[in-house]
Coordinates of C-alpha atoms and ligand atoms in Angstrom, one line a residue:
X389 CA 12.3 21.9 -50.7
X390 CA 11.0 22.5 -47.1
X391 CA 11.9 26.2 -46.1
X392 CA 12.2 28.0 -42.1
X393 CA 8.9 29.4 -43.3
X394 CA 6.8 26.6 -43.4
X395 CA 7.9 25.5 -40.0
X396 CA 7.4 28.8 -38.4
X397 CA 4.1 28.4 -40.4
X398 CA 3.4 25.0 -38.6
X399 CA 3.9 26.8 -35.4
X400 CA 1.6 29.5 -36.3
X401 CA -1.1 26.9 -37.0
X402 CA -0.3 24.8 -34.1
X403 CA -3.3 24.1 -31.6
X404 CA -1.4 23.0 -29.0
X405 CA 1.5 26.1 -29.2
X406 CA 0.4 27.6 -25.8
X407 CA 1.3 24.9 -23.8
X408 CA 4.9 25.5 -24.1
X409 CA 4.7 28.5 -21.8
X410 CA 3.6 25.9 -19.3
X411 CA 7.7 24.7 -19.0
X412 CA 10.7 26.7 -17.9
X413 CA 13.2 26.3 -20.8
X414 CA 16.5 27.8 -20.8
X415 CA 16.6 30.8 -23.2
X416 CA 18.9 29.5 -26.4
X417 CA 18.5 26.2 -26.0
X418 CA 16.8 23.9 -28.0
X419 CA 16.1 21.1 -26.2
X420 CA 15.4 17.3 -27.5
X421 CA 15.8 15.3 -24.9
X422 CA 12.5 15.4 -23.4
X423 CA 12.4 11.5 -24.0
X424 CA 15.4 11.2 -21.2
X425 CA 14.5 13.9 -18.7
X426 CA 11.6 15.9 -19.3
X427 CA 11.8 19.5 -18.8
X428 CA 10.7 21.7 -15.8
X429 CA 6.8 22.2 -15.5
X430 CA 6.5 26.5 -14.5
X431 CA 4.4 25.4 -11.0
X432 CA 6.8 22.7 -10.0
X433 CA 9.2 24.5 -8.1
X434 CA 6.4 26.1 -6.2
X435 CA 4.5 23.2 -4.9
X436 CA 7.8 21.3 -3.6
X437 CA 8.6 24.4 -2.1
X438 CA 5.1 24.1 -0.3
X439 CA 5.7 20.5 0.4
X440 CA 9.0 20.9 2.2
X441 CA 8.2 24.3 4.0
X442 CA 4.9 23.7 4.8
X443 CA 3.7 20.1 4.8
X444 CA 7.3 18.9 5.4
X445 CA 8.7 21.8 7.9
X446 CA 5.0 22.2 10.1
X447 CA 2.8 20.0 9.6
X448 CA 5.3 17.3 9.9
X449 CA 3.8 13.8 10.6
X450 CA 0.6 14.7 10.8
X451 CA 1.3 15.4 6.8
X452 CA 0.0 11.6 5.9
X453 CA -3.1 12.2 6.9
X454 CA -3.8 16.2 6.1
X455 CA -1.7 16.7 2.9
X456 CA -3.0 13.1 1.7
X457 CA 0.6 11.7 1.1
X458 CA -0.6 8.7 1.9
X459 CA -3.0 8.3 -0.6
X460 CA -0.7 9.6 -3.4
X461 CA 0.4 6.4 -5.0
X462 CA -3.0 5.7 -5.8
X463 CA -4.4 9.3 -6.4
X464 CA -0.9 10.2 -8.7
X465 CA -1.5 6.9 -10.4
X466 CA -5.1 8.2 -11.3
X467 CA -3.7 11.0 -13.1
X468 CA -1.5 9.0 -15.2
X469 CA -4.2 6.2 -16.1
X470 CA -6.2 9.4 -17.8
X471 CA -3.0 9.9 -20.1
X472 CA -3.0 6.3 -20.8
X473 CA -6.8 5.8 -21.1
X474 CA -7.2 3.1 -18.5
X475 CA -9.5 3.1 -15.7
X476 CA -8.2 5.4 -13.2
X477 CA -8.5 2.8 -10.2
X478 CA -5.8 0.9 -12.3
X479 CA -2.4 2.5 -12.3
X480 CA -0.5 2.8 -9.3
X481 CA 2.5 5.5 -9.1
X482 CA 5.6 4.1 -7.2
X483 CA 9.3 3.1 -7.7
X484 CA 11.3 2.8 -10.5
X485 CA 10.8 1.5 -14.0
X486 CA 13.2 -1.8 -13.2
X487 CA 11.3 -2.1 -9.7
X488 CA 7.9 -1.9 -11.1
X489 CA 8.6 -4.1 -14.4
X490 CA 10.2 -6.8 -11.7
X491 CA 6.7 -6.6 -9.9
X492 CA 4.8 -7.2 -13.2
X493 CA 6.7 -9.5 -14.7
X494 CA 6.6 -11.7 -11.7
X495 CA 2.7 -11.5 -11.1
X496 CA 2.2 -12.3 -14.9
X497 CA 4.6 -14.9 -14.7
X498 CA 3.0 -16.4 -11.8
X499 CA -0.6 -16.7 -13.4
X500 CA 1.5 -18.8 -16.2
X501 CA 3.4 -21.3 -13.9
X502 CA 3.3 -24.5 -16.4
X503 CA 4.7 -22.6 -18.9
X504 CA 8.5 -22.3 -20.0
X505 CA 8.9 -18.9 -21.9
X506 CA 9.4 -15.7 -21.1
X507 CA 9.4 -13.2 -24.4
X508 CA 10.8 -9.9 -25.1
X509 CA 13.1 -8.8 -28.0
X510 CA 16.9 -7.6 -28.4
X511 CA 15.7 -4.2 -28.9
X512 CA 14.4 -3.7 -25.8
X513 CA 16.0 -1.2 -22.7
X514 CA 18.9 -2.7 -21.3
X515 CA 17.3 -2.9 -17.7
X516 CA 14.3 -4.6 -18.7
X517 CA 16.7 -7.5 -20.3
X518 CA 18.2 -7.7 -17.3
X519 CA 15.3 -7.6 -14.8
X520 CA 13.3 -10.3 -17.0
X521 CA 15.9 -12.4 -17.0
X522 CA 16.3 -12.3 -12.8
X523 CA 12.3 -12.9 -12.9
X524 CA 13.0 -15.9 -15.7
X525 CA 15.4 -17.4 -13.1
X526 CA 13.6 -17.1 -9.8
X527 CA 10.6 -18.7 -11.5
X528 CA 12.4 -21.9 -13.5
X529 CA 11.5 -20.3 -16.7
X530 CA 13.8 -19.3 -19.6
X531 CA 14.0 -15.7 -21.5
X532 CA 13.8 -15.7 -24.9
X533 CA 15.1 -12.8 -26.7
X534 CA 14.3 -12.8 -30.3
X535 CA 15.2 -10.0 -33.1
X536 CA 11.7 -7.1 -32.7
X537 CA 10.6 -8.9 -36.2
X538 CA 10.3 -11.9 -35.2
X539 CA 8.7 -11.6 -31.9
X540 CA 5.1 -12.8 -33.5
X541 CA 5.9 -15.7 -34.9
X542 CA 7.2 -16.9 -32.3
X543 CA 4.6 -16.9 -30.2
X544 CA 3.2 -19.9 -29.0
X545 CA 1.6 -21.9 -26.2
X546 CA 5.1 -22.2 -24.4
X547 CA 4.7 -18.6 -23.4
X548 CA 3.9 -17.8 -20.1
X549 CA 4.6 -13.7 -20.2
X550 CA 5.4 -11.6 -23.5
X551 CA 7.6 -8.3 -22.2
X552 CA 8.0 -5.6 -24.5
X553 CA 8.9 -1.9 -24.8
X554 CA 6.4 -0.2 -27.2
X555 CA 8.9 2.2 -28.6
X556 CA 12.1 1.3 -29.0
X557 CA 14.2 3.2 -26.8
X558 CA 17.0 3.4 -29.4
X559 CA 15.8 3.8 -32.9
X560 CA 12.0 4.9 -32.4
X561 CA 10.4 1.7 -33.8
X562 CA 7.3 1.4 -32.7
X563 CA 5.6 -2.7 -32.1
X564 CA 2.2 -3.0 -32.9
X565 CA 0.6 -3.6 -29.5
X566 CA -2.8 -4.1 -30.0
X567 CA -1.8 -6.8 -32.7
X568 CA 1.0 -8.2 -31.0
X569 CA -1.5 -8.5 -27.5
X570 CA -4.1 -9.9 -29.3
X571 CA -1.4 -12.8 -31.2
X572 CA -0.1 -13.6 -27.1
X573 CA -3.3 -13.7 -25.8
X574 CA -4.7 -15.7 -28.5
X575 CA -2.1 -18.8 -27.1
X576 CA -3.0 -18.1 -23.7
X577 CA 0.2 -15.7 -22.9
X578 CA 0.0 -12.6 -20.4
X579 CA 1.4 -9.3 -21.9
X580 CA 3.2 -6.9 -20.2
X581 CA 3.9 -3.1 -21.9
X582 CA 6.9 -1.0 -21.2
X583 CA 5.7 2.2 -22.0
X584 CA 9.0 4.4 -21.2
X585 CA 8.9 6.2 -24.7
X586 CA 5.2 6.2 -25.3
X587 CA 3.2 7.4 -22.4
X588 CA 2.6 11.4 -22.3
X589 CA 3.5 11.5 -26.0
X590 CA 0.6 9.6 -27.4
X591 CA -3.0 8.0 -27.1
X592 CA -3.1 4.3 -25.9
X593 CA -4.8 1.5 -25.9
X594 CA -4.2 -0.9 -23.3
X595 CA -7.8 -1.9 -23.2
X596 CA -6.9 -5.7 -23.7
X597 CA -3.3 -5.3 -22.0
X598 CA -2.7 -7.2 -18.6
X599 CA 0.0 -4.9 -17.6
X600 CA 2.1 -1.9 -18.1
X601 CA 4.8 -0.4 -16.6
X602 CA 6.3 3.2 -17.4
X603 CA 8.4 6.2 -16.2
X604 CA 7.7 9.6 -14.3
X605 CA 10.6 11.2 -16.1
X606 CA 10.6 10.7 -19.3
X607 CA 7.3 12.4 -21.5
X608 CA 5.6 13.0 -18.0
X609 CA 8.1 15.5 -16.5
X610 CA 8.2 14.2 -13.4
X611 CA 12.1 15.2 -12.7
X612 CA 14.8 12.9 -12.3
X613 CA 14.4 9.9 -10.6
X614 CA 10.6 10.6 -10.5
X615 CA 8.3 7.2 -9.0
X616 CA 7.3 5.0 -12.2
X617 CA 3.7 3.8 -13.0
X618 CA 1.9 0.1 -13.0
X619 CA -1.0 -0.6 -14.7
X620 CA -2.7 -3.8 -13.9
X621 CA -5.9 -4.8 -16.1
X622 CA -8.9 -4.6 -13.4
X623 CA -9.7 -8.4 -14.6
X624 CA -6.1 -9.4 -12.7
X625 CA -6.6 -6.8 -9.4
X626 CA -7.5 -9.6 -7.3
X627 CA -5.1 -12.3 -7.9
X628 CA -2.3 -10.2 -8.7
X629 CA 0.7 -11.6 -6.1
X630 CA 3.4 -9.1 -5.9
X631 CA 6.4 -11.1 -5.6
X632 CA 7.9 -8.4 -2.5
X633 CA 5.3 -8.3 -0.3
X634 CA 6.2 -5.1 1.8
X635 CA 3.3 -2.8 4.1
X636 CA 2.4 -0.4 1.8
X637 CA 0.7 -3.3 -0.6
X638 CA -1.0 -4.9 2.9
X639 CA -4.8 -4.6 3.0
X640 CA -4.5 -3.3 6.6
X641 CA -0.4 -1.4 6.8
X642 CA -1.5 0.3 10.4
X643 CA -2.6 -3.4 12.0
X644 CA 0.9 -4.0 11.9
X645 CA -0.3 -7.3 11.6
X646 CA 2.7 -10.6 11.7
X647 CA 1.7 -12.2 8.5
X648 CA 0.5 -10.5 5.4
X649 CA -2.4 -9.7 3.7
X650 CA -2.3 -8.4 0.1
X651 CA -4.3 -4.7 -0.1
X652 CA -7.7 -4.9 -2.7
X653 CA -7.1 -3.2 -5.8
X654 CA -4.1 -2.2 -7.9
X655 CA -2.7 -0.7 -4.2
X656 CA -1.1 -4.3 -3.4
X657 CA 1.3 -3.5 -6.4
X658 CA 3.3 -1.3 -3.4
X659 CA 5.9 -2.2 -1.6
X660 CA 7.9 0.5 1.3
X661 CA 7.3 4.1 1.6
X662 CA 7.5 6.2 -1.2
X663 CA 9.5 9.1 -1.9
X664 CA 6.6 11.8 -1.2
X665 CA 8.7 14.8 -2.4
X666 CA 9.7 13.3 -5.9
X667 CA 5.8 12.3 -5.8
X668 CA 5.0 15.6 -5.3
X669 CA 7.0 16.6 -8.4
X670 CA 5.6 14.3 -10.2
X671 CA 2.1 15.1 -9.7
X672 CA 2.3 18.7 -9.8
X673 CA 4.2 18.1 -13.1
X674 CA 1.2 16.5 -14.9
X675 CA -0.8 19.2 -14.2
X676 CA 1.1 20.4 -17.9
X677 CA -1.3 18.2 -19.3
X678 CA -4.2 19.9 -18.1
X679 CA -7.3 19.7 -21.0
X680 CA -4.7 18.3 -23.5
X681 CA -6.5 15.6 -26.3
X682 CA -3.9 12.9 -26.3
X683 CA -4.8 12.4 -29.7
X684 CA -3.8 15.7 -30.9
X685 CA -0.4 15.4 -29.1
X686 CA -0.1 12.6 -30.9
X687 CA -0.9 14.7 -34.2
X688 CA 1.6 17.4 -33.1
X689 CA 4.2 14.5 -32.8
X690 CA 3.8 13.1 -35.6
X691 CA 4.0 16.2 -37.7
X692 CA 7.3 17.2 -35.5
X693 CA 9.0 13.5 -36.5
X694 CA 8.5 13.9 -39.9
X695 CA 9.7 17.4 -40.2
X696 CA 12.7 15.9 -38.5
X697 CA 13.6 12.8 -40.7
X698 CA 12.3 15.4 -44.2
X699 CA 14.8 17.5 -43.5
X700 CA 17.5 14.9 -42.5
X701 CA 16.9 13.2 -46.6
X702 CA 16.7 16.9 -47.6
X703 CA 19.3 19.1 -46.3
X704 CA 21.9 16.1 -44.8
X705 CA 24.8 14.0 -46.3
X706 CA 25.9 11.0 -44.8
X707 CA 23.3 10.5 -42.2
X708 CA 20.8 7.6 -42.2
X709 CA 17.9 7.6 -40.3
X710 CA 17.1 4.6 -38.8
X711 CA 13.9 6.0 -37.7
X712 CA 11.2 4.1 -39.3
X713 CA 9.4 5.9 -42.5
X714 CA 5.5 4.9 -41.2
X715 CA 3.9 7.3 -38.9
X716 CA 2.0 4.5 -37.6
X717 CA 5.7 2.4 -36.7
X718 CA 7.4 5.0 -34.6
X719 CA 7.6 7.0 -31.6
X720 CA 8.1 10.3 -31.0
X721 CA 12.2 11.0 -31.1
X722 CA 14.2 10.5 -34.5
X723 CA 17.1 8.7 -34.5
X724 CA 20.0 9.0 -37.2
X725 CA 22.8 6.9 -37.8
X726 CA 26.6 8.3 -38.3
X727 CA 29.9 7.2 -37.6
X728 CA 31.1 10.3 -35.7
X729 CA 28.0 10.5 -34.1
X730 CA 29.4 11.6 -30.1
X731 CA 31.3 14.1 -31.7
X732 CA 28.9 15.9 -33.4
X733 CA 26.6 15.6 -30.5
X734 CA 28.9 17.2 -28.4
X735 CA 29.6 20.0 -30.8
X736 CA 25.6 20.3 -31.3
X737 CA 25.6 20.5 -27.1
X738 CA 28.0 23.0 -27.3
X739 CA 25.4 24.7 -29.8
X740 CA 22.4 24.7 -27.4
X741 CA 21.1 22.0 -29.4
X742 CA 20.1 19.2 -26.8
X743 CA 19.9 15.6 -27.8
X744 CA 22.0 12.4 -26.9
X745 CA 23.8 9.9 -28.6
X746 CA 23.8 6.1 -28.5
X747 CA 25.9 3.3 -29.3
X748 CA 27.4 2.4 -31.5
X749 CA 26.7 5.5 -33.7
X750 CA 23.3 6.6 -32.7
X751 CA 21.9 10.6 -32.9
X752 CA 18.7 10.5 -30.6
X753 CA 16.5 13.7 -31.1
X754 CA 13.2 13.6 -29.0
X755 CA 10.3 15.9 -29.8
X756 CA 7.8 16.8 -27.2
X757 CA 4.7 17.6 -28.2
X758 CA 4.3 19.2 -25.0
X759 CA 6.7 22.1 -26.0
X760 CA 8.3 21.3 -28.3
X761 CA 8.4 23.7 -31.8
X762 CA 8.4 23.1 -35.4
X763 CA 10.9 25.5 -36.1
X764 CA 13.2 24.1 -33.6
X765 CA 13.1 21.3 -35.4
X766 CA 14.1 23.7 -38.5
X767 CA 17.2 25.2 -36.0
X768 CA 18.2 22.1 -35.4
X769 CA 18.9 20.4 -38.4
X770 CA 20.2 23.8 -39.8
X771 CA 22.8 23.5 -36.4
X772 CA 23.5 19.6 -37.7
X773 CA 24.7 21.0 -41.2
X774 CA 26.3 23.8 -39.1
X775 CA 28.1 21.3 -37.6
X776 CA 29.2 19.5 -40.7
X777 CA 30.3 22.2 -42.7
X778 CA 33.1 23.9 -40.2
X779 CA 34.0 20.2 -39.3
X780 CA 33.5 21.6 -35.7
X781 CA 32.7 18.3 -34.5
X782 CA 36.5 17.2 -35.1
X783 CA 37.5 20.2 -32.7
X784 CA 35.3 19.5 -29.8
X785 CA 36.7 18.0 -26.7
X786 CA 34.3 15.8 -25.2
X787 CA 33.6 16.2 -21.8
X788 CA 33.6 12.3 -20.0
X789 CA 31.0 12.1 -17.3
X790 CA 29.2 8.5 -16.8
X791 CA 26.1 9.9 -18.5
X792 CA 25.0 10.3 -21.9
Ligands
LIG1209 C1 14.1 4.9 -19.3 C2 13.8 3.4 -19.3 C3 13.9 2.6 -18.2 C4 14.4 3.2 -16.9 O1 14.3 2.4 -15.8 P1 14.5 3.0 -14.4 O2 14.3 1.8 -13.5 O3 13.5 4.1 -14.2 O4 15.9 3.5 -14.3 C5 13.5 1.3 -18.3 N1 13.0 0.8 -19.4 C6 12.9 1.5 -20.6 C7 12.3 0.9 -21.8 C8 13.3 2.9 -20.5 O5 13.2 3.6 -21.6

């Protein structure tokens, strides 16, 4: 039986402790919900305040040129291709997940044009079901949404672009990607990566990749509503078409030329002006990942995740995780099925213990790597028996905003 002493033990041993201090998180709260909105980098509040007093408030226009927001797509976008181990002239920061998948999608799909099929799986994030299938019908081709199983055999030479989320943003499953790029590629398919749940939380390799979108706001920190990422493999740079062509992807924006000219490099991937201040945010917030081995986040992580789902079989009645058992097959949050699952979320809230629920009777626990603690992990499950025992989850009266 696992006891608070080995996790505090874990943390003890933990090479990558002292980058917790690099967050402000509220005192008493035990937060898991990194993987929806990550938590606030120390520094950040700082900079923005520099970037709306200063660059905003004096140096006004002029700000483009000397506090290089123009070149921040491209120079945030660097940053993030380091935590993603691409090239860094490869990733271009900008948008939103939806916006940026849309853009993707379309350019893959467009290098595929005699082909019929657009792929992805049930599992995947409701918006990118919904985006693929407005790229599916503005090109003539059809989405084919098959069961997370079965998207390798069903590849074929019908496919023009494969779409999938590496980690599944509901129960943690994790697809194979080199495997599953490598099986598309093979019958002539682009692939295209959603990496929502996966980038900041573990090493990639999106060496053979054509594409990959991602959020700001998720494992990066970037605050809410933070500008997404794009990857595009060099190889397609050039004959990338983004289907909105807008200024900020022209080769020459200040010509204010008629008729448009697609920028060199992964810049053409832009469309309008971006929103500099959440840029800001976002940039400054990556600075938490200063000198940090990707690889032994992903160690961290994995060693959080199975704490989690050990003490769930050990300590927890009535609670399935739905999690997969393989390290190598899941992400880095822990989900657990039960049928009174908003209830005891809210009562867990109530707690300071911070996760999320989703339907139909989902418990979503994210752990960060980042800052995230073993023994939280311990505190946690102790507040999910907590829970159980005094049957405060009947008694809590759930608070109905839009969000959860
Ligand atoms: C969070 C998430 C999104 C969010 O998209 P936005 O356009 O940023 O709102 C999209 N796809 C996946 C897989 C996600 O996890």
């Amino acid at each position: 039986m696992l006891r608070r002493v080995d996790f505090e033990e874990r943390d003890a041993t933990d090479p990558l402790a002292e980058l917790r201090s690099r967050f402000t998180l509220p005192e008493g709260v035990i937060y898991l919900d990194g993987n929806s909105l990550g938590p606030l980098p120390r520094h950040v509040p700082d900079v923005i305040d520099d970037a709306v007093r200063r660059q905003w408030g004096s140096d006004l226009i002029r700000s483009w040129n000397d506090n290089a927001w123009w070149e921040m797509p491209v120079r945030v976008g660097a940053r993030i291709a380091s935590l993603i181990g691409v090239p860094e002239d490869s990733v271009v920061v900008g948008d939103t997940t939806s916006v940026a998948l849309f853009k993707a999608a379309s350019a893959a799909r467009r290098l595929r044009p005699d082909r019929r099929v657009i792929l992805t799986d049930s599992g995947n994030f409701p918006t990118d079901l919904y985006v693929l299938s407005s790229v599916a019908e503005a090109s003539g081709a059809t989405l084919e949404i098959v069961e997370p199983e079965r998207v390798g055999e069903r590849i074929d030479s019908d496919v023009a672009v494969m779409a999938l989320t590496h980690v599944d943003y509901r129960t943690g499953r994790r697809h194979a990607m080199e495997e599953l790029t490598a099986a598309a590629q093979a019958e002539g398919a682009l692939v295209v990566w959603d990496l929502c749940h996966s980038a900041g939380a573990m090493s990639l390799d999106l060496s053979t990749a054509d594409m990959a979108v991602g959020c700001g706001y998720k494992y990066l920190n970037g605050g809410p509503g933070a500008p997404a990422f794009a990857y595009i493999h060099p190889r397609h740079q050039e004959v990338f078409v983004n289907p909105i062509a807008g200024w900020w992807g022209h080769a020459d924006p200040f010509a204010m030329e008629p008729g448009f000219r697609p920028a060199g490099g992964v810049r053409r991937a832009l469309v309008g002006t971006q929103p500099i201040l959440a840029m800001v945010a976002l940039e400054a917030a990556l600075d938490a990942f200063e000198g940090v081995d990707m690889a032994a986040l992903r160690q961290k992580s994995e060693l959080l995740v199975a704490g989690f789902v050990d003490l769930v079989d050990e300590r927890l009645e009535g609670f399935e995780v739905v999690t997969p058992r393989q390290a190598s097959e899941r992400g880095s949050h822990v989900s657990v099925a039960h049928p009174e699952a908003a209830g005891i979320m809210a009562a867990l809230i109530e707690r300071g213990v911070i996760g999320d629920v989703r339907p139909p009777n989902l418990l979503r626990f994210g752990l960060a790597p980042l800052y995230s603690r073993h023994v939280e992990v311990w505190d946690a499950v102790e507040a999910i028996g907590g829970v159980m025992e005094s049957e405060a989850w009947k008694r809590v009266v759930t608070k109905h905003g839009p969000v959860t």
